[in-house]
Amino acid sequence: MPALPEEFYILMKWSEELSKLKVRANADTPKDARVAREFGAVGIGLCRTEHMFFDPERIKAFREMILSDSIEQRRKALEKIKPYQKEDFIGIFKEMKGLPVTIRLLDPPLHEFLPKTEEEIEVLSKEMGVSTKKIKAKIKALEEFNPMLGHRGCRLGITYPEIYEMQVRAIMEAACELAKKKIKVIPEIMIPLVAHVNELKMMKDLTVRTAEDVMKQYKVKIDYKVGTMIELARAAITADQIAQEAEFFSFGTNDLTQSVYGLSRDDAGKFLPFYIEHKLIEEDPFISIDTEGVGQIMEIAVKKGRKTNKNLKLGICGEHGGDPKSIEFCHKIGLDYVSCSPYRVPIAKLAAAHAKLKTEGAELVRSTV
Ligand code: PEP
Ligand code: MG
């Protein structure tokens, strides 16, 4: 990235000093992490891990995992992926050294990783020595009418704990190896699509058990956190229970908007412009937080979450985290940070400072005279 003018850094520094909200970035490669840091992100608020599995070196092993019938076979296939996962995290942790990195465990439904066309199935069948019949049967078995409301997020980790176990091992092994080289790593492990506290409890137990085991093996202590995304209305409304098992919440407002509106985030574009044109709604709720609906649910979650866990850290990592209007709302309801695309970090920092000036500007001026 070309060097930015000195004024940019001064402006970012002033914004940061003034803001209450911290700004992190959504990044899942070392390159994005570097850009985010260069722009002044003070951590990664969302590292999605799904894209990593499409890498040519590991998609085959992951498909082998999906097509396996026993947990032992699935573990063996996942073992082949773990070294790559570890390298992913080492790369990101190194870029973000000294800053928190929130890594989300696998979220999308498994069928997304299987081939779609006859041709692709044919190729996979030859590559793996598995009959096309078996592959097609698996595709059929994993088919869902509403995959975005189906077998994904922590539901995946609950039914295939070996996937999350491999990911937590890779995260903690990466952290321990760097810690041994005196590189400070602050991993935050995030469980997606939780609706009920029992889901979080089960996945947290798995995470803690695995993390402790790795630290024992390396004889290293890592300061890691376990938290969850708040993406479903039920999670927000029962946030007091969920907060007892979480060290942080990150609002996944893409899915939260979908779940509060009962409106598919992938199809909304087909009719929302008509709604906006005819003033049925003011603006696209997938761009700016709908403060009367989704926003109120977020506020409930903030209040209830903090009631049972005073130290709960609160952030947002949906697309709204880079939208100035939404950032102002996040400031008002008392979040600790927003997380957005690396290239939106400067805008988000300015918006965070602006939000503080707008709400507390008069007092700030009075206190300096
Ligand atoms: C979200 O739902 O807001 C989120 C950040 O997760 P994803 O977009 O990956 O579903
Ligand atoms: Mg989501």
XYZ file of C-alpha atoms in Angstrom, residues 2-368:
367
model
C 1.436 3.457 -0.870
C 2.457 5.611 2.096
C -0.373 7.803 3.321
C 0.182 11.524 4.046
C 1.140 12.485 7.581
C -2.133 14.450 7.971
C -4.084 11.205 7.609
C -2.388 9.723 10.660
C -2.903 12.923 12.655
C -6.599 12.949 11.827
C -6.934 9.271 12.722
C -5.081 9.846 16.000
C -7.359 12.760 16.942
C -10.437 10.723 16.049
C -9.237 7.828 18.149
C -8.432 10.032 21.143
C -11.878 11.566 21.000
C -13.940 8.424 20.417
C -15.465 6.131 22.960
C -16.036 3.436 20.348
C -12.969 1.553 19.222
C -12.657 0.534 15.595
C -11.641 -2.945 14.550
C -11.703 -4.594 11.130
C -13.208 -7.665 9.527
C -10.265 -9.497 7.999
C -9.506 -13.092 7.204
C -6.115 -12.907 5.498
C -2.762 -11.495 6.639
C -2.976 -9.009 3.743
C -6.324 -7.621 4.913
C -5.047 -7.569 8.474
C -2.053 -5.480 7.354
C -4.302 -2.989 5.544
C -6.570 -2.807 8.583
C -3.655 -2.093 10.895
C -2.192 0.465 8.520
C -5.549 2.277 8.588
C -5.526 2.228 12.376
C -7.757 -0.717 13.303
C -7.141 -1.679 16.920
C -7.922 -5.338 16.392
C -9.828 -7.770 14.244
C -13.491 -7.959 15.172
C -14.349 -10.747 12.759
C -12.095 -13.253 11.088
C -14.403 -15.496 9.040
C -12.848 -18.921 8.601
C -15.009 -20.403 5.834
C -13.024 -19.038 2.874
C -9.928 -20.770 4.199
C -11.503 -24.163 3.509
C -11.880 -23.461 -0.206
C -8.128 -23.276 -0.606
C -7.144 -25.934 -3.211
C -4.863 -27.719 -0.718
C -7.641 -28.361 1.726
C -10.986 -28.430 -0.047
C -10.335 -32.070 -0.988
C -9.662 -33.052 2.623
C -12.709 -31.099 3.754
C -14.910 -32.869 1.213
C -13.408 -36.152 2.355
C -14.476 -35.138 5.866
C -18.017 -34.391 4.733
C -18.266 -37.675 2.852
C -16.923 -39.762 5.751
C -19.300 -41.937 7.727
C -17.502 -42.160 11.056
C -16.127 -39.598 13.457
C -12.686 -41.284 13.284
C -12.561 -40.858 9.495
C -13.725 -37.259 9.798
C -11.042 -36.527 12.407
C -8.389 -38.027 10.133
C -9.498 -35.848 7.226
C -9.552 -32.735 9.438
C -6.042 -33.521 10.692
C -4.854 -32.906 7.114
C -6.328 -29.405 7.194
C -5.072 -28.369 10.624
C -1.512 -27.413 9.612
C -2.930 -25.036 6.988
C -5.395 -23.551 9.480
C -2.558 -23.033 11.917
C -0.567 -21.189 9.259
C -3.601 -18.990 8.493
C -3.795 -17.919 12.107
C -0.041 -17.508 12.536
C -0.072 -15.095 9.567
C -2.960 -13.045 10.962
C -1.715 -13.056 14.574
C 1.717 -11.845 13.451
C 0.197 -8.895 11.589
C -1.969 -8.021 14.575
C 0.561 -8.669 17.315
C -0.447 -7.123 20.618
C -4.023 -6.562 19.400
C -7.128 -8.746 19.838
C -8.173 -11.045 17.000
C -11.705 -12.441 17.051
C -11.869 -15.687 15.123
C -15.253 -17.074 14.266
C -15.569 -20.840 14.088
C -17.053 -22.330 10.924
C -20.479 -20.906 10.063
C -21.904 -21.948 6.654
C -23.830 -25.163 5.997
C -21.675 -28.071 4.819
C -23.401 -28.456 1.455
C -21.740 -25.182 0.384
C -18.446 -27.033 0.262
C -19.659 -29.860 -1.982
C -19.535 -29.718 -5.781
C -22.651 -28.488 -7.572
C -22.548 -29.602 -11.220
C -22.425 -33.130 -12.743
C -18.993 -32.294 -14.108
C -17.633 -31.254 -10.706
C -19.110 -34.369 -9.092
C -17.454 -36.502 -11.762
C -14.062 -34.859 -11.093
C -14.404 -35.278 -7.328
C -15.437 -38.903 -7.713
C -12.286 -39.641 -9.762
C -10.028 -37.642 -7.437
C -11.284 -39.312 -4.284
C -12.128 -42.751 -5.597
C -15.672 -42.364 -4.244
C -18.659 -43.274 -6.411
C -20.699 -40.442 -7.896
C -23.708 -42.200 -6.319
C -22.275 -41.700 -2.837
C -21.445 -38.065 -3.494
C -24.926 -37.402 -4.850
C -26.515 -39.164 -1.882
C -24.531 -36.949 0.492
C -25.492 -33.811 -1.405
C -29.129 -34.907 -1.154
C -28.790 -35.663 2.556
C -27.358 -32.202 3.235
C -29.926 -30.369 1.113
C -32.106 -27.892 3.018
C -35.084 -25.785 2.018
C -33.766 -22.773 3.943
C -30.036 -23.314 4.470
C -29.542 -19.878 6.036
C -32.030 -20.895 8.725
C -30.755 -24.416 8.919
C -27.788 -26.575 9.782
C -25.156 -23.870 10.162
C -23.341 -21.833 12.819
C -22.964 -23.525 16.186
C -25.486 -26.162 15.064
C -22.676 -27.422 12.888
C -20.219 -27.436 15.793
C -22.719 -29.277 17.968
C -23.353 -32.041 15.441
C -19.753 -32.175 14.145
C -17.713 -31.183 17.232
C -14.553 -32.451 15.525
C -14.655 -29.439 13.152
C -14.635 -26.849 15.951
C -12.130 -28.919 17.913
C -9.701 -28.855 14.973
C -10.168 -25.094 14.560
C -9.655 -24.329 18.257
C -6.530 -26.509 18.244
C -5.179 -24.648 15.210
C -5.896 -21.246 16.826
C -4.302 -22.175 20.136
C -1.307 -23.960 18.606
C -0.649 -20.854 16.472
C -0.958 -18.635 19.561
C 1.305 -20.853 21.689
C 4.004 -21.071 19.009
C 4.096 -17.286 18.673
C 4.002 -16.765 22.430
C 7.105 -18.954 22.696
C 8.776 -16.495 20.299
C 7.647 -13.621 22.559
C 5.000 -12.408 20.103
C 1.931 -11.240 22.007
C -1.256 -12.818 20.744
C -4.777 -12.116 22.014
C -7.183 -14.651 20.506
C -10.915 -14.315 20.966
C -12.822 -17.401 19.880
C -16.323 -16.650 18.654
C -19.219 -19.103 18.403
C -21.713 -18.205 15.646
C -25.506 -18.336 15.381
C -26.301 -19.110 18.989
C -30.003 -19.039 19.898
C -29.950 -20.749 23.308
C -27.486 -20.531 26.187
C -27.134 -24.334 26.221
C -25.661 -24.241 22.714
C -23.075 -21.714 23.814
C -22.316 -23.631 26.984
C -21.656 -26.835 25.065
C -19.399 -25.120 22.514
C -17.629 -23.089 25.189
C -16.860 -26.280 27.135
C -15.406 -27.840 23.989
C -13.359 -24.683 23.311
C -12.005 -24.378 26.851
C -11.211 -28.102 27.101
C -9.330 -28.018 23.805
C -7.541 -24.732 24.518
C -6.398 -25.902 27.962
C -5.103 -29.124 26.458
C -3.033 -27.277 23.838
C -1.610 -24.832 26.419
C -0.635 -27.758 28.645
C 1.082 -29.436 25.733
C 3.053 -26.260 24.876
C 3.536 -25.258 28.525
C 2.354 -21.761 27.627
C -0.443 -19.626 29.057
C -2.454 -17.600 26.553
C -4.888 -14.898 27.541
C -7.802 -15.986 25.318
C -11.507 -15.209 25.441
C -14.619 -17.101 24.390
C -17.695 -15.246 23.214
C -20.566 -15.363 20.816
C -22.282 -13.572 17.998
C -25.722 -12.146 18.618
C -27.442 -12.818 15.320
C -30.781 -14.260 16.304
C -33.669 -12.549 18.047
C -33.823 -15.272 20.690
C -30.189 -14.748 21.601
C -30.747 -11.007 22.028
C -33.849 -11.460 24.166
C -32.168 -14.040 26.416
C -28.873 -12.120 26.515
C -28.832 -12.180 30.337
C -28.513 -15.978 30.253
C -26.123 -16.006 27.311
C -23.865 -13.405 28.955
C -23.234 -15.784 31.835
C -21.331 -18.013 29.402
C -19.754 -15.323 27.211
C -16.876 -12.905 27.677
C -17.960 -10.886 24.664
C -20.883 -10.395 22.299
C -20.515 -9.324 18.717
C -23.704 -8.273 16.973
C -23.950 -10.009 13.608
C -26.410 -7.497 12.248
C -26.585 -9.086 8.795
C -28.202 -12.195 10.221
C -29.902 -10.272 13.034
C -31.661 -8.033 10.503
C -32.634 -11.128 8.538
C -34.010 -12.844 11.618
C -35.835 -9.812 13.036
C -37.460 -8.958 9.684
C -37.935 -12.610 8.664
C -36.432 -11.475 5.385
C -33.716 -13.302 3.470
C -30.572 -11.184 3.312
C -29.813 -12.730 -0.084
C -33.143 -11.890 -1.715
C -34.066 -8.593 -0.068
C -32.745 -6.597 -3.045
C -35.562 -7.947 -5.198
C -38.242 -5.816 -3.605
C -36.673 -3.502 -1.025
C -36.028 -0.757 -3.623
C -39.808 -0.755 -4.277
C -40.501 -0.455 -0.549
C -38.084 2.461 -0.263
C -39.442 4.193 -3.380
C -42.987 3.961 -1.972
C -41.861 5.065 1.490
C -42.961 1.851 3.199
C -39.574 1.953 4.864
C -37.100 4.796 5.009
C -33.976 2.915 4.062
C -32.462 -0.489 3.487
C -32.187 -2.157 6.929
C -29.264 -4.231 5.657
C -27.250 -1.015 5.203
C -28.266 1.154 8.185
C -29.437 -0.317 11.474
C -33.220 -0.117 11.685
C -33.187 1.618 15.062
C -36.891 1.023 15.775
C -36.761 -2.739 15.218
C -33.324 -4.359 15.066
C -31.846 -1.505 17.119
C -34.309 -1.998 19.980
C -33.478 -5.692 20.062
C -29.781 -4.765 20.234
C -30.462 -2.402 23.110
C -32.276 -5.142 25.016
C -29.276 -7.422 24.493
C -26.837 -4.737 25.686
C -28.828 -4.045 28.858
C -29.577 -7.673 29.676
C -26.065 -8.820 28.817
C -24.393 -6.229 31.047
C -26.852 -6.949 33.858
C -25.474 -10.448 34.378
C -21.924 -9.831 33.181
C -20.487 -6.432 34.092
C -17.270 -7.132 32.169
C -18.999 -8.184 28.964
C -17.294 -6.659 25.919
C -19.709 -5.563 23.214
C -19.109 -5.050 19.529
C -20.692 -5.260 16.114
C -19.287 -7.039 13.065
C -22.165 -6.987 10.560
C -21.901 -4.705 7.512
C -23.532 -1.963 9.598
C -20.278 -1.639 11.551
C -18.907 0.491 8.690
C -21.999 2.671 8.226
C -21.700 6.118 9.893
C -25.389 6.313 10.906
C -25.246 2.864 12.450
C -21.975 3.741 14.167
C -23.705 6.683 15.836
C -26.394 4.307 17.069
C -23.760 1.850 18.361
C -22.165 4.714 20.289
C -25.526 5.667 21.798
C -26.324 2.181 23.053
C -22.871 1.855 24.591
C -21.015 -0.691 22.485
C -17.259 -0.922 23.013
C -16.252 -1.322 19.374
C -17.388 -1.563 15.770
C -15.745 -3.834 13.235
C -15.876 -3.175 9.502
C -14.109 -3.826 6.215
C -10.435 -2.687 6.375
C -11.048 0.057 3.806
C -13.871 1.515 5.887
C -11.752 1.804 9.036
C -10.904 5.517 8.466
C -14.581 6.402 7.859
C -15.594 4.402 10.918
C -13.015 6.206 13.059
C -14.288 9.593 11.929
C -17.898 8.478 12.499
C -17.030 7.239 16.002
C -15.479 10.607 16.864
C -18.417 12.434 15.307
C -20.880 10.367 17.349
C -19.109 11.348 20.539
C -19.030 15.026 19.529
C -22.694 14.944 18.603
C -23.839 13.409 21.880
C -21.343 14.905 24.311
C -19.842 17.810 22.341
C -21.285 20.586 24.502
C -19.922 19.021 27.681
C -16.539 18.433 26.056
C -16.298 22.106 25.083
C -17.406 23.229 28.568
C -14.842 20.991 30.242
C -11.982 22.516 28.216
